[in-house]
Amino acid sequence: MSAVLVVGGAGYIGSHVCKELARRGYLPVTYDSLVTGHREAVRWGPFAPGDLADRQRLDDILDHYRPATVMHFAAFTFVGESVVDPGKFYRNNVVASLVLLEAMREHGIRNLVFSSSCAVYGQPQQIPLVESHPRDPANPYGFTKYVVEQMLADFGQAHGLRSVALRYFNAAGADAEHEIGELHTPETHLIPLALAAAMGRGPPLTILGTDYPTPDGSGIRDYIHVTDLAVAHIRAMELLEHASGPGAFRAYNLGAGEGYSVWQVLNMIKEKTGLEVPIVMGSRRAGDVPRLIGDNTLARRDLNWEPQYSSLTNMVTTAWRWMQQCRCS
């Protein structure tokens, strides 16, 4: 059984990828500090606790499991926090990633799938966003993803690293069997925040802007089901496994290629749960744009990937079923 080191595999997306890896016959080894991840989400392979910046611990794990591929999800992700405490993000997201790349080089591991973000693009100059769009991040979080992408390209040129960066749009939904789901502290994503408000587990949902130039005045975003993200990671890994020749860096957008407004999401929640979402009208956040939608043509072509689970109905329904049975607070 081929081992895959999943750095950050105890988190939301990483744990779903581990389940998909195990389903396809791989051995996912979760390397996670549990600073933001959850031990109970590690269910489909061994757990190797450790900090990514701990080179000795990382060397020990690589020696023991000898993975052919590394998947890298370990990052702080809260945009607002990155603005007020950028040093925390540069240490964790950039410096620790350099530790990982140097360890991989010394252990002869050439394949890496990186969890990136559409935040590398910054303010969109066109919609939908394509991979050739200029990268001009608007916050330190986005810039850390940009820097790591550049590191991957440089390590490919210098050391033969083969890597794929997957630029997510808005991850949503939960595992169809309700074994794992979205659980952030604090939570910042629309669907779980709205569901928590409807269930009385959280405060009313604040709608950040109702005067955008969109059909209903609320912002439109591209949502992609977490299971579709997991499948894309497997396809990216398989692309690298079959690659030959010198190192190369590739980047792909992962989105459904269409967008839903805040009001469309809230209406779907009411339809599927029968619950009203209590709301508070707020003003726009600085830097938010009316529409953010990605073009996924390259991922469809090169990864032979097609979103299968990313209807709004399925994203809301799976998130709702997960939250009904989990001990979310």
mmCIF file with all atom_site columns, C-alpha atoms in Angstrom, residues 194-266:
data_model
loop_
_atom_site.group_PDB
_atom_site.id
_atom_site.type_symbol
_atom_site.label_atom_id
_atom_site.label_alt_id
_atom_site.label_comp_id
_atom_site.label_asym_id
_atom_site.label_entity_id
_atom_site.label_seq_id
_atom_site.pdbx_PDB_ins_code
_atom_site.Cartn_x
_atom_site.Cartn_y
_atom_site.Cartn_z
_atom_site.occupancy
_atom_site.B_iso_or_equiv
_atom_site.pdbx_formal_charge
_atom_site.auth_seq_id
_atom_site.auth_comp_id
_atom_site.auth_asym_id
_atom_site.auth_atom_id
_atom_site.pdbx_PDB_model_num
ATOM 1  C CA . ALA A 1 194 ? -26.062 30.364 8.539   1.00 0.00 ? 194 ALA A CA 1
ATOM 2  C CA . LEU A 1 195 ? -26.929 26.840 9.657   1.00 0.00 ? 195 LEU A CA 1
ATOM 3  C CA . ALA A 1 196 ? -25.634 27.526 13.159  1.00 0.00 ? 196 ALA A CA 1
ATOM 4  C CA . ALA A 1 197 ? -27.772 30.671 13.331  1.00 0.00 ? 197 ALA A CA 1
ATOM 5  C CA . ALA A 1 198 ? -30.840 28.765 12.130  1.00 0.00 ? 198 ALA A CA 1
ATOM 6  C CA . MET A 1 199 ? -30.251 26.014 14.712  1.00 0.00 ? 199 MET A CA 1
ATOM 7  C CA . GLY A 1 200 ? -29.786 28.486 17.564  1.00 0.00 ? 200 GLY A CA 1
ATOM 8  C CA . ARG A 1 201 ? -26.156 27.469 17.996  1.00 0.00 ? 201 ARG A CA 1
ATOM 9  C CA . GLY A 1 202 ? -24.781 30.843 16.964  1.00 0.00 ? 202 GLY A CA 1
ATOM 10 C CA . PRO A 1 203 ? -25.675 34.504 16.646  1.00 0.00 ? 203 PRO A CA 1
ATOM 11 C CA . PRO A 1 204 ? -27.776 35.869 13.789  1.00 0.00 ? 204 PRO A CA 1
ATOM 12 C CA . LEU A 1 205 ? -25.984 35.855 10.461  1.00 0.00 ? 205 LEU A CA 1
ATOM 13 C CA . THR A 1 206 ? -24.621 39.228 9.401   1.00 0.00 ? 206 THR A CA 1
ATOM 14 C CA . ILE A 1 207 ? -25.027 39.833 5.685   1.00 0.00 ? 207 ILE A CA 1
ATOM 15 C CA . LEU A 1 208 ? -22.008 41.872 4.677   1.00 0.00 ? 208 LEU A CA 1
ATOM 16 C CA . GLY A 1 209 ? -23.379 44.123 1.974   1.00 0.00 ? 209 GLY A CA 1
ATOM 17 C CA . THR A 1 210 ? -26.808 44.256 0.356   1.00 0.00 ? 210 THR A CA 1
ATOM 18 C CA . ASP A 1 211 ? -26.136 46.889 -2.293  1.00 0.00 ? 211 ASP A CA 1
ATOM 19 C CA . TYR A 1 212 ? -23.797 45.095 -4.687  1.00 0.00 ? 212 TYR A CA 1
ATOM 20 C CA . PRO A 1 213 ? -24.485 45.369 -8.429  1.00 0.00 ? 213 PRO A CA 1
ATOM 21 C CA . THR A 1 214 ? -25.871 41.804 -8.511  1.00 0.00 ? 214 THR A CA 1
ATOM 22 C CA . PRO A 1 215 ? -29.431 40.584 -9.171  1.00 0.00 ? 215 PRO A CA 1
ATOM 23 C CA . ASP A 1 216 ? -30.379 40.527 -5.471  1.00 0.00 ? 216 ASP A CA 1
ATOM 24 C CA . GLY A 1 217 ? -27.788 42.960 -4.070  1.00 0.00 ? 217 GLY A CA 1
ATOM 25 C CA . SER A 1 218 ? -25.726 40.360 -2.207  1.00 0.00 ? 218 SER A CA 1
ATOM 26 C CA . GLY A 1 219 ? -22.279 39.045 -3.095  1.00 0.00 ? 219 GLY A CA 1
ATOM 27 C CA . ILE A 1 220 ? -21.923 36.081 -5.436  1.00 0.00 ? 220 ILE A CA 1
ATOM 28 C CA . ARG A 1 221 ? -19.308 33.402 -4.791  1.00 0.00 ? 221 ARG A CA 1
ATOM 29 C CA . ASP A 1 222 ? -18.169 30.173 -6.420  1.00 0.00 ? 222 ASP A CA 1
ATOM 30 C CA . TYR A 1 223 ? -18.776 27.265 -4.019  1.00 0.00 ? 223 TYR A CA 1
ATOM 31 C CA . ILE A 1 224 ? -17.145 23.861 -4.477  1.00 0.00 ? 224 ILE A CA 1
ATOM 32 C CA . HIS A 1 225 ? -18.054 20.747 -2.497  1.00 0.00 ? 225 HIS A CA 1
ATOM 33 C CA . VAL A 1 226 ? -15.267 19.419 -0.311  1.00 0.00 ? 226 VAL A CA 1
ATOM 34 C CA . THR A 1 227 ? -15.601 15.941 -1.845  1.00 0.00 ? 227 THR A CA 1
ATOM 35 C CA . ASP A 1 228 ? -14.993 17.401 -5.289  1.00 0.00 ? 228 ASP A CA 1
ATOM 36 C CA . LEU A 1 229 ? -11.879 19.042 -3.835  1.00 0.00 ? 229 LEU A CA 1
ATOM 37 C CA . ALA A 1 230 ? -10.746 15.697 -2.420  1.00 0.00 ? 230 ALA A CA 1
ATOM 38 C CA . VAL A 1 231 ? -11.134 13.973 -5.782  1.00 0.00 ? 231 VAL A CA 1
ATOM 39 C CA . ALA A 1 232 ? -9.167  16.754 -7.479  1.00 0.00 ? 232 ALA A CA 1
ATOM 40 C CA . HIS A 1 233 ? -6.258  16.163 -5.098  1.00 0.00 ? 233 HIS A CA 1
ATOM 41 C CA . ILE A 1 234 ? -6.161  12.492 -6.050  1.00 0.00 ? 234 ILE A CA 1
ATOM 42 C CA . ARG A 1 235 ? -6.191  13.395 -9.728  1.00 0.00 ? 235 ARG A CA 1
ATOM 43 C CA . ALA A 1 236 ? -3.368  15.906 -9.183  1.00 0.00 ? 236 ALA A CA 1
ATOM 44 C CA . MET A 1 237 ? -1.324  13.264 -7.374  1.00 0.00 ? 237 MET A CA 1
ATOM 45 C CA . GLU A 1 238 ? -1.881  10.800 -10.207 1.00 0.00 ? 238 GLU A CA 1
ATOM 46 C CA . LEU A 1 239 ? -0.789  13.445 -12.708 1.00 0.00 ? 239 LEU A CA 1
ATOM 47 C CA . LEU A 1 240 ? 2.495   13.831 -10.823 1.00 0.00 ? 240 LEU A CA 1
ATOM 48 C CA . GLU A 1 241 ? 2.968   10.080 -10.451 1.00 0.00 ? 241 GLU A CA 1
ATOM 49 C CA . HIS A 1 242 ? 2.840   9.656  -14.225 1.00 0.00 ? 242 HIS A CA 1
ATOM 50 C CA . ALA A 1 243 ? 4.970   12.701 -14.989 1.00 0.00 ? 243 ALA A CA 1
ATOM 51 C CA . SER A 1 244 ? 8.453   12.261 -16.389 1.00 0.00 ? 244 SER A CA 1
ATOM 52 C CA . GLY A 1 245 ? 11.391  14.508 -17.047 1.00 0.00 ? 245 GLY A CA 1
ATOM 53 C CA . PRO A 1 246 ? 12.498  17.544 -15.049 1.00 0.00 ? 246 PRO A CA 1
ATOM 54 C CA . GLY A 1 247 ? 10.529  19.176 -12.287 1.00 0.00 ? 247 GLY A CA 1
ATOM 55 C CA . ALA A 1 248 ? 7.566   21.326 -13.166 1.00 0.00 ? 248 ALA A CA 1
ATOM 56 C CA . PHE A 1 249 ? 5.013   23.515 -11.389 1.00 0.00 ? 249 PHE A CA 1
ATOM 57 C CA . ARG A 1 250 ? 1.357   23.632 -12.401 1.00 0.00 ? 250 ARG A CA 1
ATOM 58 C CA . ALA A 1 251 ? -1.572  25.566 -10.923 1.00 0.00 ? 251 ALA A CA 1
ATOM 59 C CA . TYR A 1 252 ? -5.276  24.864 -11.306 1.00 0.00 ? 252 TYR A CA 1
ATOM 60 C CA . ASN A 1 253 ? -8.437  26.623 -10.207 1.00 0.00 ? 253 ASN A CA 1
ATOM 61 C CA . LEU A 1 254 ? -10.864 24.463 -8.264  1.00 0.00 ? 254 LEU A CA 1
ATOM 62 C CA . GLY A 1 255 ? -14.350 25.908 -8.383  1.00 0.00 ? 255 GLY A CA 1
ATOM 63 C CA . ALA A 1 256 ? -17.686 24.885 -9.788  1.00 0.00 ? 256 ALA A CA 1
ATOM 64 C CA . GLY A 1 257 ? -17.479 27.609 -12.439 1.00 0.00 ? 257 GLY A CA 1
ATOM 65 C CA . GLU A 1 258 ? -20.714 29.246 -11.350 1.00 0.00 ? 258 GLU A CA 1
ATOM 66 C CA . GLY A 1 259 ? -21.749 31.394 -8.434  1.00 0.00 ? 259 GLY A CA 1
ATOM 67 C CA . TYR A 1 260 ? -24.509 31.686 -5.852  1.00 0.00 ? 260 TYR A CA 1
ATOM 68 C CA . SER A 1 261 ? -25.507 34.799 -3.955  1.00 0.00 ? 261 SER A CA 1
ATOM 69 C CA . VAL A 1 262 ? -25.887 35.033 -0.201  1.00 0.00 ? 262 VAL A CA 1
ATOM 70 C CA . TRP A 1 263 ? -29.667 35.192 -0.571  1.00 0.00 ? 263 TRP A CA 1
ATOM 71 C CA . GLN A 1 264 ? -29.695 32.107 -2.801  1.00 0.00 ? 264 GLN A CA 1
ATOM 72 C CA . VAL A 1 265 ? -27.783 30.196 -0.124  1.00 0.00 ? 265 VAL A CA 1
ATOM 73 C CA . LEU A 1 266 ? -30.155 31.354 2.632   1.00 0.00 ? 266 LEU A CA 1
#
